[in-house]
């Protein structure tokens, strides 16, 4: 059986003094490193918000174009249906058209996404910890992007919605590092 080597004697008073003297400097370096990382992270998140903002603007244009095209297609389809059937009550027709329009309108989602971009930018400028708030906002971004995709009914708008979701997912990964 072999004995463990004896530990060298340490001057406890000198050790404590060194520890206390160096602690402040170590803490200052640690906090400086956290600030630097926070600034870098804010820059990355800001770029991702720029991308989201750009994609939302594209979505708005695509939705407007889709709306005009859909209205023309709907009129043509209605003309065919009305020509092939007897009378359809005007109030019933108006009700169905309103329902169709509401189901495919993405204006609210676009407005909310823009609002969330503004809220996220405000949080990035805050001095207090905002990680949980940003995490919640990311969930809201995701919800609106999902709804946009489900209402899209247009390949280009769907693709833009998917690009939005990918950027939001990248942002979510970064937000996990925010205090």
XYZ file of C-alpha atoms in Angstrom:
179
model
C 0.000 0.000 0.000
C 1.330 3.322 -0.954
C 0.733 6.497 1.053
C -0.522 9.603 -0.679
C 2.123 12.271 -0.997
C 1.973 14.858 1.735
C 0.447 18.187 0.783
C 2.747 21.126 1.069
C 1.875 23.537 3.831
C 0.083 26.639 2.574
C 0.192 29.899 4.405
C -3.573 30.355 4.827
C -3.328 34.066 5.604
C -1.268 34.753 2.467
C -3.635 32.594 0.398
C -6.700 34.511 1.620
C -5.033 37.876 1.012
C -4.117 36.889 -2.546
C -7.603 35.538 -3.165
C -9.303 38.696 -1.871
C -6.850 41.028 -3.632
C -7.289 39.267 -6.999
C -11.030 38.680 -6.742
C -11.989 42.245 -7.705
C -9.783 42.220 -10.794
C -11.069 38.800 -11.868
C -14.661 39.938 -11.371
C -14.004 43.118 -13.397
C -12.546 41.054 -16.274
C -15.488 38.652 -16.100
C -18.030 41.498 -16.265
C -16.132 43.154 -19.138
C -16.222 39.850 -21.015
C -19.982 39.556 -20.409
C -20.534 43.114 -21.678
C -18.484 42.394 -24.815
C -20.419 39.188 -25.437
C -23.700 41.039 -24.861
C -22.770 43.737 -27.386
C -21.796 41.105 -29.952
C -25.022 39.195 -29.331
C -27.080 42.384 -29.643
C -25.401 43.005 -33.008
C -26.280 39.525 -34.257
C -29.863 39.843 -32.999
C -30.134 43.287 -34.618
C -29.085 41.814 -37.977
C -31.641 39.048 -37.597
C -34.318 41.644 -36.824
C -33.269 43.510 -39.993
C -33.792 40.286 -41.958
C -37.182 39.696 -40.343
C -38.205 43.282 -41.087
C -37.162 42.883 -44.736
C -39.035 39.573 -45.063
C -42.167 41.068 -43.485
C -42.057 43.941 -46.006
C -41.733 41.407 -48.840
C -44.652 39.444 -47.364
C -46.811 42.564 -47.321
C -46.110 43.208 -51.022
C -46.714 39.562 -51.910
C -49.964 39.523 -49.936
C -51.177 42.635 -51.756
C -50.341 41.135 -55.154
C -51.935 37.828 -54.144
C -55.062 39.653 -53.019
C -55.481 41.357 -56.384
C -54.894 38.103 -58.298
C -57.185 36.146 -55.984
C -59.979 38.692 -56.426
C -59.812 38.330 -60.213
C -59.778 34.516 -59.975
C -62.664 34.577 -57.521
C -64.760 36.783 -59.803
C -64.133 34.466 -62.755
C -64.982 31.401 -60.669
C -68.147 33.020 -59.344
C -69.250 33.947 -62.836
C -68.857 30.292 -63.908
C -70.728 28.996 -60.843
C -73.549 31.523 -61.152
C -73.938 30.768 -64.859
C -74.273 27.041 -64.098
C -76.772 27.302 -61.237
C -80.103 28.812 -60.548
C -80.249 31.792 -58.242
C -77.916 32.143 -55.269
C -79.187 34.538 -52.594
C -77.078 37.699 -52.659
C -76.745 37.855 -48.873
C -75.504 34.257 -48.733
C -72.988 34.972 -51.495
C -71.742 38.085 -49.677
C -71.412 36.103 -46.454
C -69.327 33.379 -48.117
C -67.111 35.934 -49.859
C -66.481 37.755 -46.587
C -65.559 34.471 -44.920
C -63.134 33.596 -47.716
C -61.528 37.034 -47.522
C -61.096 36.808 -43.745
C -59.541 33.341 -43.913
C -56.828 34.452 -46.303
C -56.107 37.985 -45.019
C -52.617 38.216 -43.488
C -52.715 41.931 -42.651
C -52.987 41.296 -38.908
C -50.045 38.888 -38.933
C -47.896 41.384 -40.832
C -48.881 44.193 -38.446
C -48.082 42.027 -35.413
C -44.728 40.932 -36.847
C -43.790 44.586 -37.389
C -44.896 45.368 -33.845
C -42.786 42.500 -32.481
C -39.733 43.788 -34.382
C -40.149 47.175 -32.678
C -40.586 45.562 -29.264
C -37.497 43.387 -29.760
C -35.401 46.396 -30.797
C -36.543 48.246 -27.666
C -35.568 45.265 -25.503
C -32.114 45.093 -27.111
C -31.537 48.685 -26.004
C -32.587 48.012 -22.406
C -30.059 47.950 -19.579
C -31.740 45.244 -17.500
C -31.828 41.493 -18.253
C -34.252 40.825 -21.126
C -33.690 37.156 -21.974
C -37.098 35.915 -20.826
C -38.901 38.779 -22.539
C -37.049 38.107 -25.787
C -37.812 34.405 -25.457
C -41.521 35.232 -25.162
C -41.322 37.552 -28.180
C -39.684 34.792 -30.223
C -42.692 32.590 -29.456
C -44.949 35.384 -30.702
C -42.841 35.812 -33.861
C -43.180 32.073 -34.462
C -46.942 32.091 -33.931
C -47.435 34.907 -36.459
C -45.095 33.320 -39.022
C -46.947 30.000 -38.710
C -50.293 31.713 -39.231
C -48.909 33.657 -42.201
C -47.778 30.393 -43.811
C -51.087 28.656 -43.158
C -53.071 31.525 -44.706
C -50.668 32.163 -47.593
C -52.361 30.219 -50.426
C -49.518 31.437 -52.629
C -46.170 29.702 -53.237
C -44.089 32.897 -53.086
C -45.739 34.082 -49.874
C -45.363 30.614 -48.357
C -41.641 30.602 -49.225
C -41.176 34.032 -47.654
C -43.016 32.768 -44.572
C -40.682 29.766 -44.397
C -37.658 32.072 -44.706
C -39.138 34.103 -41.856
C -39.505 30.971 -39.738
C -35.884 29.973 -40.426
C -34.617 33.407 -39.356
C -36.827 33.354 -36.261
C -35.430 29.930 -35.363
C -31.855 31.238 -35.709
C -32.802 34.166 -33.514
C -34.337 31.819 -30.941
C -31.007 29.978 -30.720
C -29.180 33.259 -30.039
C -31.757 34.437 -27.492
C -30.987 31.339 -25.409
C -27.634 33.029 -24.661
C -29.209 36.268 -23.418
C -29.565 36.848 -19.687
